[in-house]
Amino acid sequence: MNYTVVERELELRLVLSPERSIPVPARLGYRTDDPYAVHVTFHTNSENPVYWTFSRDLLVEGVFRACGHGDVRVWPTKSEGRSVVVMALSSPDGDALLEAPAAQVSAWLERTLRVVPPGTEGEQLGIDDALDQLLAQ
């Protein structure tokens, strides 16, 4: 099955304290064969990158207002005069507070929304076609 991938490399800031943060190279990924999700790959200094997957709708909403609960929360804010999108990630291995440049995240999200407009995600999965084939037998 063919699918489309929309990716963006960018530098996030891992917030260690109110006064200190460090850069973390990351990749935002979106695939039409997994149309409800966004994938974030963090390239840390270890051999293995860290992967997170969460709802595209959550990130879209988080560009405009605080949203999410539990493991993933997202909200817009200003940091050092820059517009950023903050991602608070929590797992059994630890917590991370990351800032992403809002303009870059928004531009990437717009590309994903052009590829798969909101409300059409289910069409990408081919469920209706599979059901039609199953019921036709």
Coordinates of C-alpha atoms in Angstrom, one line a residue:
M1 CA 0.0 0.0 0.0
N2 CA 1.3 3.5 -0.9
Y3 CA 1.3 6.2 1.7
T4 CA 2.6 9.7 2.0
V5 CA 5.1 10.9 4.6
V6 CA 5.4 14.5 5.8
E7 CA 8.5 15.2 7.9
R8 CA 10.3 18.1 9.4
E9 CA 13.6 18.3 11.1
L10 CA 13.8 21.0 13.8
E11 CA 15.5 21.9 17.0
L12 CA 13.6 21.7 20.2
R13 CA 14.6 23.0 23.6
L14 CA 14.6 20.6 26.6
V15 CA 13.7 22.8 29.6
L16 CA 15.8 21.8 32.6
S17 CA 14.9 24.8 34.8
P18 CA 13.4 28.2 34.3
E19 CA 16.9 29.5 33.6
R20 CA 18.4 26.6 31.6
S21 CA 17.5 24.6 28.5
I22 CA 19.4 22.5 26.0
P23 CA 18.9 21.9 22.3
V24 CA 17.5 18.6 21.2
P25 CA 17.4 17.8 17.5
A26 CA 14.0 16.2 16.6
R27 CA 12.0 15.0 13.6
L28 CA 8.2 15.5 13.3
G29 CA 6.6 12.8 11.2
Y30 CA 3.2 12.2 9.8
R31 CA 2.1 9.2 7.6
T32 CA -1.1 8.8 5.8
D33 CA -1.3 5.1 6.7
D34 CA -1.5 6.3 10.4
P35 CA -3.6 9.4 9.8
Y36 CA -4.7 10.2 13.4
A37 CA -1.1 10.3 14.8
V38 CA 2.0 12.4 14.8
H39 CA 5.4 10.9 15.5
V40 CA 8.2 12.7 17.2
T41 CA 11.7 11.3 17.1
F42 CA 14.1 12.9 19.6
H43 CA 17.8 12.5 18.7
T44 CA 19.4 12.4 22.1
N45 CA 23.1 11.8 22.8
S46 CA 22.5 8.1 23.2
E47 CA 22.7 5.4 20.5
N48 CA 18.9 5.1 20.4
P49 CA 16.6 7.9 19.6
V50 CA 13.5 8.4 21.7
Y51 CA 10.1 8.1 20.0
W52 CA 6.7 9.5 21.0
T53 CA 3.4 9.1 19.2
F54 CA 0.3 11.1 20.0
S55 CA -2.8 12.5 18.4
R56 CA -2.4 15.0 15.5
D57 CA -5.6 16.7 16.8
L58 CA -3.9 17.2 20.1
L59 CA -0.9 19.0 18.5
V60 CA -3.2 21.1 16.3
E61 CA -5.2 22.2 19.3
G62 CA -2.1 22.8 21.3
V63 CA -0.8 25.4 18.9
F64 CA -3.8 27.6 19.9
R65 CA -4.7 26.7 23.5
A66 CA -3.7 24.4 26.3
C67 CA -4.9 20.8 25.9
G68 CA -4.2 17.2 26.8
H69 CA -3.9 15.5 30.1
G70 CA -1.9 12.6 31.4
D71 CA 1.1 11.6 29.4
V72 CA 0.9 14.4 26.8
R73 CA 0.0 18.0 27.3
V74 CA 0.5 20.8 24.8
W75 CA 0.1 24.6 24.9
P76 CA 1.3 27.8 23.2
T77 CA 3.4 30.4 25.0
K78 CA 6.3 32.8 24.6
S79 CA 9.8 32.0 25.6
E80 CA 12.5 34.7 25.4
G81 CA 10.3 36.7 23.1
R82 CA 9.7 33.7 20.7
S83 CA 6.3 32.0 20.1
V84 CA 6.7 28.3 21.1
V85 CA 4.6 25.3 21.5
V86 CA 5.3 23.5 24.7
M87 CA 5.0 19.7 24.9
A88 CA 5.0 18.1 28.4
L89 CA 5.7 14.4 28.1
S90 CA 5.4 12.0 30.9
S91 CA 6.4 8.3 31.0
P92 CA 7.5 5.7 33.6
D93 CA 11.1 6.5 32.5
G94 CA 10.7 10.2 33.3
D95 CA 9.2 13.6 32.4
A96 CA 10.3 16.1 29.7
L97 CA 9.3 19.6 29.0
L98 CA 10.1 20.6 25.4
E99 CA 9.7 23.9 23.5
A100 CA 9.2 23.8 19.8
P101 CA 9.3 26.9 17.5
A102 CA 5.6 27.6 16.9
A103 CA 6.0 28.8 13.3
Q104 CA 7.8 25.6 12.3
V105 CA 5.3 23.4 14.0
S106 CA 2.4 25.2 12.5
A107 CA 3.8 25.1 9.0
W108 CA 4.5 21.4 9.3
L109 CA 0.9 20.8 10.6
E110 CA -0.5 22.8 7.7
R111 CA 1.3 20.5 5.3
T112 CA -0.2 17.4 7.1
L113 CA -3.7 19.0 7.0
R114 CA -3.4 19.6 3.2
V115 CA -2.4 15.9 2.7
V116 CA -5.2 14.6 5.0
P117 CA -7.8 17.2 5.8
P118 CA -9.5 17.0 9.2
G119 CA -12.4 14.6 9.2
T120 CA -11.1 12.5 6.3
E121 CA -8.6 10.5 8.3
G122 CA -10.8 7.4 8.3
E123 CA -10.9 7.4 4.5
Q124 CA -7.1 6.8 4.5
L125 CA -7.5 3.5 6.4
G126 CA -9.6 1.9 3.7
I127 CA -12.0 0.4 6.3
D128 CA -15.1 1.0 4.1
D129 CA -13.5 -0.7 1.1
A130 CA -12.5 -3.7 3.3
L131 CA -16.0 -4.0 4.7
D132 CA -17.5 -3.8 1.2
Q133 CA -15.2 -6.6 0.1
L134 CA -16.0 -8.7 3.2
L135 CA -19.7 -8.3 2.9
A136 CA -19.7 -8.9 -0.9
Q137 CA -18.4 -12.5 -0.3

